Short mmCIF file of C-alpha atoms and ligand atoms in Angstrom, two decimals:
data_model
loop_
_atom_site.label_atom_id
_atom_site.label_comp_id
_atom_site.label_asym_id
_atom_site.label_seq_id
_atom_site.Cartn_x
_atom_site.Cartn_y
_atom_site.Cartn_z
CA MET A 11 85.74 122.76 92.53
CA SER A 12 82.32 121.32 93.00
CA GLN A 13 81.25 118.75 95.54
CA GLN A 14 80.49 116.50 92.58
CA ASN A 15 84.14 116.43 91.58
CA LEU A 16 85.19 115.73 95.14
CA GLU A 17 82.82 112.76 95.30
CA ALA A 18 84.16 111.63 91.96
CA LEU A 19 87.41 110.85 93.74
CA ASP A 20 85.75 108.00 95.67
CA VAL A 21 87.66 108.56 98.87
CA GLY A 22 86.03 105.53 100.50
CA THR A 23 87.61 103.13 98.00
CA ILE A 24 90.91 104.98 98.12
CA ARG A 25 91.04 104.66 101.91
CA GLU A 26 90.65 100.88 101.66
CA ALA A 27 93.98 100.74 99.86
CA PHE A 28 95.80 102.33 102.80
CA PRO A 29 95.90 99.81 105.67
CA ILE A 30 97.62 102.25 108.04
CA LEU A 31 94.53 104.50 108.06
CA GLN A 32 92.73 101.81 110.06
CA ARG A 33 95.03 102.35 113.04
CA GLU A 34 93.49 103.60 116.27
CA PHE A 35 95.08 105.45 119.16
CA ASN A 36 93.37 105.83 122.54
CA GLY A 37 90.30 104.22 120.98
CA GLU A 38 90.09 106.86 118.24
CA GLN A 39 90.74 106.28 114.57
CA LEU A 40 93.82 107.91 113.13
CA VAL A 41 93.25 111.19 111.31
CA TYR A 42 96.41 111.64 109.30
CA LEU A 43 96.97 115.28 108.33
CA ASP A 44 100.76 115.31 108.04
CA ASN A 45 100.93 114.56 104.33
CA ALA A 46 103.25 117.40 103.42
CA ALA A 47 105.87 115.64 105.54
CA THR A 48 105.20 112.11 104.25
CA THR A 49 102.16 110.53 102.66
CA GLN A 50 100.89 107.06 103.47
CA THR A 51 101.55 104.09 101.22
CA PRO A 52 98.80 102.16 99.39
CA ASP A 53 98.71 98.38 98.99
CA PRO A 54 99.73 98.42 95.31
CA VAL A 55 103.00 100.13 96.25
CA ILE A 56 103.64 97.83 99.21
CA ASP A 57 102.81 94.81 97.01
CA ALA A 58 105.07 95.93 94.16
CA MET A 59 108.01 96.28 96.53
CA SER A 60 107.21 93.01 98.22
CA ASP A 61 107.02 91.28 94.79
CA TYR A 62 110.40 92.69 93.93
CA TYR A 63 111.98 91.17 97.04
CA ARG A 64 110.10 87.90 96.63
CA GLU A 65 110.54 87.49 92.89
CA TYR A 66 113.46 89.36 91.32
CA ASN A 67 115.73 90.92 93.94
CA ALA A 68 119.24 91.31 92.49
CA ASN A 69 121.78 93.99 91.77
CA VAL A 70 121.32 95.96 88.57
CA HIS A 71 123.56 96.48 85.55
CA ARG A 72 125.98 93.84 86.84
CA GLY A 73 124.74 90.35 86.27
CA ILE A 74 123.91 88.28 83.25
CA HIS A 75 121.66 86.00 85.28
CA HIS A 76 117.86 86.14 85.03
CA LEU A 77 117.22 87.94 88.28
CA SER A 78 119.70 90.70 87.55
CA GLN A 79 118.25 91.14 84.09
CA GLU A 80 114.72 91.45 85.44
CA ALA A 81 115.79 93.87 88.17
CA SER A 82 117.82 95.93 85.66
CA ILE A 83 114.92 96.21 83.26
CA ALA A 84 112.53 97.25 86.04
CA TYR A 85 115.01 99.77 87.38
CA GLU A 86 115.86 101.28 84.02
CA GLU A 87 112.25 101.42 82.89
CA ALA A 88 111.34 103.21 86.11
CA HIS A 89 113.27 106.17 84.69
CA ASP A 90 111.14 106.06 81.53
CA ARG A 91 107.95 105.97 83.57
CA VAL A 92 108.99 108.96 85.68
CA ALA A 93 109.96 110.89 82.54
CA GLU A 94 106.55 110.21 81.04
CA PHE A 95 104.79 111.15 84.29
CA ILE A 96 106.38 114.61 84.49
CA GLY A 97 106.44 115.32 80.75
CA ALA A 98 110.21 115.08 80.27
CA SER A 99 110.36 114.46 76.53
CA GLY A 100 114.08 113.69 76.70
CA GLY A 101 113.23 110.41 78.45
CA ARG A 102 115.34 108.46 80.91
CA GLU A 103 118.52 110.46 80.20
CA GLU A 104 116.89 113.39 81.98
CA ILE A 105 115.81 111.45 85.09
CA VAL A 106 118.33 110.86 87.89
CA PHE A 107 117.23 108.91 90.94
CA THR A 108 118.42 110.40 94.21
CA LYS A 109 117.64 109.72 97.86
CA ASN A 110 115.13 112.60 98.02
CA THR A 111 114.57 116.22 96.99
CA THR A 112 117.32 117.36 99.32
CA GLU A 113 119.88 115.18 97.61
CA ALA A 114 118.70 116.40 94.20
CA GLU A 115 119.34 120.00 95.31
CA ASN A 116 122.77 119.01 96.64
CA LEU A 117 123.64 117.13 93.47
CA VAL A 118 123.13 120.25 91.36
CA ALA A 119 124.72 122.52 93.96
CA TYR A 120 127.87 120.40 94.14
CA ALA A 121 128.15 119.15 90.57
CA TRP A 122 127.13 122.41 88.87
CA GLY A 123 127.33 125.15 91.53
CA LEU A 124 130.81 124.49 92.91
CA ASN A 125 132.27 124.31 89.41
CA GLU A 126 130.39 127.14 87.73
CA LEU A 127 129.92 129.84 90.37
CA GLY A 128 132.36 132.44 91.64
CA PRO A 129 132.59 135.99 93.00
CA GLY A 130 130.31 138.33 91.06
CA ASP A 131 127.75 135.60 90.39
CA GLU A 132 124.39 135.67 92.10
CA ILE A 133 122.05 132.94 93.26
CA VAL A 134 118.42 134.02 93.59
CA LEU A 135 116.11 132.15 95.97
CA THR A 136 112.70 132.98 97.40
CA GLU A 137 111.93 133.92 100.99
CA MET A 138 109.77 130.79 101.20
CA GLU A 139 112.47 128.27 100.30
CA HIS A 140 112.68 125.01 102.22
CA HIS A 141 116.03 124.49 103.94
CA ALA A 142 116.75 121.80 101.32
CA SER A 143 117.28 124.59 98.83
CA LEU A 144 118.05 127.54 101.09
CA VAL A 145 120.82 125.99 103.20
CA THR A 146 122.33 124.22 100.20
CA TRP A 147 122.65 127.31 98.00
CA GLN A 148 123.64 129.45 100.98
CA GLN A 149 126.62 127.15 101.57
CA ILE A 150 127.50 127.02 97.87
CA GLY A 151 127.44 130.82 97.93
CA LYS A 152 129.85 130.87 100.85
CA ARG A 153 132.19 128.36 99.22
CA THR A 154 132.26 130.02 95.79
CA GLY A 155 131.95 133.69 96.70
CA ALA A 156 128.60 133.99 94.88
CA ASP A 157 125.99 136.26 96.51
CA VAL A 158 122.60 134.92 97.56
CA LYS A 159 119.50 137.11 97.11
CA TYR A 160 115.89 136.45 98.04
CA ILE A 161 112.69 137.27 96.16
CA ARG A 162 110.36 138.91 98.68
CA ILE A 163 106.94 137.61 99.58
CA ASP A 164 104.01 139.97 100.04
CA ASP A 165 101.62 140.13 102.99
CA ASP A 166 99.42 137.42 101.46
CA GLY A 167 102.32 135.01 101.17
CA ARG A 168 102.70 135.33 97.39
CA LEU A 169 105.94 136.03 95.58
CA ASP A 170 106.50 139.67 94.68
CA MET A 171 107.13 139.16 90.98
CA ASP A 172 108.16 142.80 90.46
CA HIS A 173 110.89 142.23 93.00
CA ALA A 174 111.82 139.01 91.18
CA ALA A 175 112.17 140.98 87.94
CA ASP A 176 114.37 143.53 89.77
CA ILE A 177 116.78 141.18 91.45
CA ILE A 178 117.20 138.60 88.67
CA THR A 179 119.83 140.28 86.50
CA ASP A 180 122.63 139.40 84.11
CA ASP A 181 124.72 138.60 87.21
CA THR A 182 122.25 135.88 88.20
CA ALA A 183 123.57 132.40 87.49
CA MET A 184 120.92 130.30 89.24
CA VAL A 185 117.32 130.89 90.30
CA SER A 186 116.10 128.21 92.71
CA ALA A 187 112.45 128.40 93.72
CA VAL A 188 109.90 126.24 95.42
CA HIS A 189 106.89 125.30 93.26
CA VAL A 190 104.42 124.92 96.16
CA SER A 191 105.44 126.27 99.58
CA ASN A 192 105.33 123.63 102.31
CA THR A 193 104.57 126.34 104.90
CA LEU A 194 102.31 128.87 103.15
CA GLY A 195 100.71 126.56 100.62
CA THR A 196 101.42 129.14 97.90
CA VAL A 197 101.58 127.79 94.36
CA ASN A 198 104.25 129.91 92.70
CA PRO A 199 104.17 131.06 89.06
CA VAL A 200 107.23 128.97 88.31
CA SER A 201 107.04 129.25 84.50
CA ASP A 202 107.21 133.03 84.83
CA LEU A 203 110.21 132.75 87.14
CA VAL A 204 111.93 130.38 84.73
CA ASP A 205 111.27 132.85 81.87
CA ILE A 206 112.82 135.70 83.83
CA ALA A 207 115.84 133.52 84.69
CA HIS A 208 116.30 132.51 81.04
CA ASP A 209 115.97 136.13 79.87
CA HIS A 210 119.19 136.68 81.83
CA ASP A 211 120.86 133.41 80.78
CA ALA A 212 120.52 132.05 84.30
CA LEU A 213 119.55 128.46 85.06
CA ALA A 214 116.38 127.65 87.00
CA PHE A 215 115.89 124.91 89.58
CA ILE A 216 112.34 124.22 90.74
CA ASP A 217 111.70 122.34 93.99
CA GLY A 218 108.57 120.32 93.24
CA ALA A 219 108.43 118.33 96.49
CA GLN A 220 104.94 119.68 97.28
CA ALA A 221 103.72 119.93 93.68
CA VAL A 222 104.31 116.62 91.92
CA PRO A 223 102.30 114.64 94.51
CA ASN A 224 99.08 116.55 93.96
CA ARG A 225 98.84 118.28 90.59
CA PRO A 226 99.74 117.63 86.97
CA VAL A 227 103.33 118.77 86.41
CA ASP A 228 104.86 119.13 82.95
CA VAL A 229 108.55 119.94 83.17
CA ASP A 230 108.85 120.62 79.45
CA ALA A 231 106.10 123.23 79.71
CA ILE A 232 107.63 124.82 82.83
CA ASP A 233 110.97 124.78 80.98
CA ALA A 234 113.02 124.61 84.19
CA ASP A 235 116.57 123.35 83.80
CA PHE A 236 116.20 121.22 86.91
CA TYR A 237 113.15 119.99 88.79
CA ALA A 238 113.14 117.80 91.93
CA PHE A 239 110.70 115.81 94.06
CA SER A 240 110.50 112.94 96.59
CA GLY A 241 108.75 109.56 96.36
CA HIS A 242 107.62 109.52 99.99
CA LYS A 243 105.39 112.57 99.54
CA MET A 244 103.43 111.01 96.66
CA ALA A 245 102.23 107.66 98.04
CA GLY A 246 105.61 106.13 97.19
CA PRO A 247 108.43 104.79 99.32
CA THR A 248 111.04 106.68 101.32
CA GLY A 249 114.60 106.57 100.04
CA ILE A 250 113.93 107.67 96.47
CA GLY A 251 113.76 111.11 94.94
CA VAL A 252 114.01 112.43 91.42
CA LEU A 253 116.20 115.02 89.81
CA TYR A 254 115.00 116.01 86.36
CA GLY A 255 117.64 117.89 84.38
CA LYS A 256 117.82 119.01 80.78
CA GLN A 257 119.97 116.54 78.96
CA ALA A 258 122.53 119.01 77.57
CA ILE A 259 123.09 120.51 81.01
CA LEU A 260 123.43 117.13 82.72
CA GLU A 261 125.84 116.05 79.97
CA ALA A 262 128.04 119.05 80.65
CA MET A 263 128.05 118.58 84.44
CA GLN A 264 130.69 116.74 86.39
CA PRO A 265 129.52 113.72 88.42
CA TYR A 266 128.44 114.24 92.02
CA LEU A 267 129.28 110.82 93.51
CA TYR A 268 132.07 108.62 92.20
CA GLY A 269 132.27 104.83 92.22
CA GLY A 270 130.80 101.80 90.56
CA ASP A 271 128.28 101.98 87.74
CA MET A 272 128.88 105.64 86.92
CA ILE A 273 131.95 104.88 84.78
CA THR A 274 132.61 103.33 81.39
CA LYS A 275 136.39 102.83 81.54
CA VAL A 276 138.71 102.91 84.53
CA THR A 277 142.50 102.62 84.60
CA TYR A 278 144.85 103.23 87.52
CA GLU A 279 145.25 106.77 86.19
CA GLU A 280 141.94 107.82 84.63
CA SER A 281 138.20 107.16 84.50
CA THR A 282 135.56 108.08 81.96
CA TRP A 283 131.90 108.59 82.78
CA ASN A 284 128.91 106.48 81.92
CA ASP A 285 125.98 107.75 79.86
CA LEU A 286 123.08 109.62 81.43
CA PRO A 287 121.49 109.11 83.83
CA TRP A 288 123.87 106.44 85.22
CA LYS A 289 126.71 108.96 85.40
CA PHE A 290 124.89 110.44 88.41
CA GLU A 291 123.85 107.15 90.03
CA ALA A 292 127.00 105.73 91.61
CA GLY A 293 126.84 102.46 93.54
CA THR A 294 123.90 100.14 94.09
CA PRO A 295 120.81 102.28 93.61
CA GLN A 296 117.31 102.23 95.17
CA ILE A 297 115.95 99.33 93.14
CA ALA A 298 112.97 98.31 95.28
CA GLU A 299 112.17 101.98 95.81
CA ALA A 300 112.21 102.64 92.06
CA VAL A 301 109.75 99.77 91.63
CA GLY A 302 107.61 101.27 94.41
CA LEU A 303 107.76 104.72 92.85
CA VAL A 304 106.45 103.36 89.55
CA ALA A 305 103.59 101.66 91.40
CA ALA A 306 102.79 104.96 93.13
CA ILE A 307 102.77 106.82 89.82
CA ASP A 308 100.48 104.19 88.29
CA TYR A 309 98.22 104.44 91.32
CA LEU A 310 98.02 108.25 91.24
CA GLU A 311 97.51 108.40 87.49
CA ASP A 312 94.70 105.87 87.75
CA ILE A 313 92.96 108.30 90.09
CA GLY A 314 93.90 111.27 87.87
CA MET A 315 96.25 114.10 88.82
CA ASP A 316 93.70 116.77 87.94
CA ARG A 317 91.14 115.15 90.22
CA ILE A 318 93.73 114.89 92.99
CA GLU A 319 94.43 118.60 92.60
CA ALA A 320 90.71 119.39 92.75
CA HIS A 321 90.26 117.24 95.85
CA GLU A 322 93.13 118.96 97.65
CA GLU A 323 91.86 122.39 96.67
CA GLU A 324 88.43 121.52 98.03
CA LEU A 325 89.82 120.23 101.33
CA ALA A 326 92.18 123.18 101.71
CA ARG A 327 89.29 125.57 101.08
CA TYR A 328 87.10 123.79 103.63
CA ALA A 329 89.85 123.77 106.27
CA TYR A 330 90.76 127.39 105.55
CA GLU A 331 87.16 128.53 105.93
CA GLN A 332 86.68 126.63 109.19
CA LEU A 333 89.89 127.97 110.68
CA ALA A 334 89.46 131.52 109.33
CA ALA A 335 86.08 131.73 111.09
CA ASP A 336 87.90 131.36 114.43
CA PRO A 337 89.12 134.76 115.69
CA ASP A 338 91.86 133.08 117.76
CA ILE A 339 93.47 131.52 114.72
CA GLU A 340 96.01 133.15 112.44
CA ILE A 341 96.44 131.45 109.05
CA TYR A 342 99.52 131.88 106.88
CA GLY A 343 99.54 132.05 103.10
CA PRO A 344 97.07 133.06 100.41
CA GLU A 345 93.32 132.60 100.50
CA PRO A 346 91.96 129.41 98.92
CA GLY A 347 92.10 129.28 95.15
CA PRO A 348 94.20 127.93 92.35
CA ASP A 349 97.39 129.39 93.83
CA ARG A 350 97.03 127.61 97.19
CA GLY A 351 97.93 123.96 97.58
CA GLY A 352 96.44 121.39 99.94
CA LEU A 353 97.80 122.50 103.26
CA VAL A 354 97.00 125.10 105.90
CA GLY A 355 99.60 126.55 108.27
CA PHE A 356 98.29 128.37 111.31
CA ASN A 357 98.68 129.31 114.97
CA LEU A 358 96.14 129.38 117.79
CA THR A 359 96.62 132.46 119.97
CA GLY A 360 98.13 131.61 123.34
CA VAL A 361 98.92 127.99 122.51
CA HIS A 362 102.34 126.96 121.24
CA ALA A 363 102.13 124.96 118.04
CA HIS A 364 103.87 122.02 119.73
CA ASP A 365 101.28 121.96 122.53
CA LEU A 366 98.53 122.13 119.94
CA ALA A 367 99.99 119.18 118.02
CA SER A 368 100.34 117.25 121.25
CA ILE A 369 96.67 117.77 122.15
CA MET A 370 95.72 116.79 118.61
CA ASN A 371 97.75 113.65 119.08
CA ASP A 372 95.67 112.80 122.14
CA HIS A 373 92.71 112.78 119.72
CA ALA A 374 94.66 110.66 117.20
CA VAL A 375 94.87 113.67 114.86
CA ALA A 376 98.36 113.80 113.34
CA ILE A 377 99.51 117.27 112.30
CA ARG A 378 102.92 118.87 112.07
CA ALA A 379 104.21 121.59 114.39
CA GLY A 380 107.50 123.44 114.18
CA ASP A 381 109.36 125.49 111.62
CA HIS A 382 108.74 123.01 108.75
CA CYS A 383 112.33 123.53 107.59
CA THR A 384 111.58 127.18 106.80
CA GLN A 385 113.15 129.00 109.76
CA PRO A 386 113.87 132.28 107.94
CA LEU A 387 110.28 132.37 106.70
CA HIS A 388 109.00 131.85 110.24
CA ASP A 389 111.29 134.68 111.40
CA LYS A 390 109.71 136.85 108.73
CA LEU A 391 106.22 135.83 109.86
CA GLY A 392 107.28 136.75 113.40
CA VAL A 393 106.61 133.32 114.89
CA ALA A 394 108.95 130.58 116.10
CA ALA A 395 106.70 127.78 114.96
CA SER A 396 103.39 127.03 113.29
CA ALA A 397 100.95 124.16 113.11
CA ARG A 398 100.29 122.61 109.71
CA ALA A 399 97.45 120.40 108.53
CA SER A 400 98.15 118.94 105.11
CA PHE A 401 95.83 116.80 103.02
CA TYR A 402 95.99 113.98 100.54
CA ILE A 403 93.76 111.77 98.44
CA TYR A 404 92.37 109.82 101.40
CA ASN A 405 91.40 112.78 103.58
CA THR A 406 87.80 113.88 104.13
CA LYS A 407 85.92 116.91 105.36
CA ALA A 408 84.87 114.88 108.39
CA GLU A 409 88.55 114.60 109.32
CA ILE A 410 88.87 118.38 109.08
CA ASP A 411 85.90 118.62 111.46
CA GLU A 412 87.89 116.42 113.87
CA LEU A 413 90.80 118.79 113.54
CA VAL A 414 88.59 121.77 114.35
CA SER A 415 87.05 120.05 117.35
CA ALA A 416 90.51 119.11 118.68
CA ILE A 417 91.53 122.77 118.32
CA ASP A 418 88.53 123.68 120.49
CA ASP A 419 89.74 121.24 123.13
CA ALA A 420 93.18 122.81 123.08
CA ARG A 421 91.70 126.27 123.54
CA GLN A 422 89.70 125.14 126.58
CA LEU A 423 92.72 123.46 128.13
CA PHE A 424 94.84 126.57 127.78
CA ALA A 425 92.11 129.11 128.54
C1 PLP B 514 109.09 122.20 99.55
C2 PLP B 514 109.99 121.12 100.04
N1 PLP B 514 111.21 120.99 99.54
C3 PLP B 514 112.05 120.04 99.93
C4 PLP B 514 111.69 119.15 100.90
C5 PLP B 514 112.65 118.10 101.32
O1 PLP B 514 112.19 116.85 100.97
P1 PLP B 514 113.02 115.56 101.40
O2 PLP B 514 113.05 115.60 102.91
O3 PLP B 514 112.25 114.42 100.87
O4 PLP B 514 114.36 115.71 100.81
C6 PLP B 514 110.43 119.24 101.49
C7 PLP B 514 110.03 118.33 102.58
O5 PLP B 514 109.26 118.65 103.43
C8 PLP B 514 109.56 120.25 101.05
O6 PLP B 514 108.34 120.38 101.57
#
């Protein structure tokens, strides 16, 4: 992407909407490069949630009073807005609000996996799965007797699609794959994976936690049976995530959580289930968070998802090139391009990633260090931990220069 497009994003104005970016530590202004973990929250989202609590806070679906009606409408319409945002033509029936991506994975694993899987069935994951998917399906495999297989990654950190075609067979019942790897940055060819799964009558679950925040996503076009993401990684609040599911499949599934709101009729002996999506939303839901998520979607769409994608690609390319020029740095994942998202995972020879992050912190540069919830992938890479700089709409090349200069400091300290 050209510099012109990057400027078109108007990062200066965007930054003004994020009050937290003004914070200073040790006299230095915060450089926040931990966006793959959680993004910061702009004023419109904070204001929308504040307005909710100030103006129309009430429980939903339960009251006939004004406040409950207003809250119910906002909460229900939030499902419509999310459906529109991700291209789910089935509308609100296909959008279940969860706590986060992890809960969306667990919902499908428990409500579909425990009931549908058994010995002889196979679950196919990728070697770059986040623990949210890997641990969940691993446990469902153990509980049902289904085998778990992994699509290999190649030396560049891309999925080996020939291997995918080999191991997805008529025994495969579920293919669960990450859309954008939170460790390698790889953007996976998820439509192709979904096609292979469907050729064998398997279902496909795509983990979009690192994709929805920073690129246009169209679930109808991807054709996945399930797709999940988290509000807190896309300028929205914590405490809300989304499970998209094809309506017919959600209809056929048993509920995950039981209780109030997810029923239509209850007797001392029996209960019947509410319509979608409420069947999967037991108890008082995340009302303020749903309002905040809508504000985040409005905010991101105003900027433009394609421009956000271009901005991230540009920053990732810049960071990659700076870090790749350093012979002491090993970078993980593919080279910059359309199949690399806006993050760079790396290690500095001789310095543990935690020490590196700690020295960065002394410079008010916030990065992530550790296994990023991909321990098996780190085992495969032959490292216990890695450092990760991840970018969002408010980051600049100057901030990446700060990162590089802090890395130099770390090298001198440990030399
Ligand atoms: C690819 C991926 N999947 C799933 C998750 C889990 O997200 P959450 O903690 O919001 O459930 C993350 C979070 O880092 C992630 O990066």
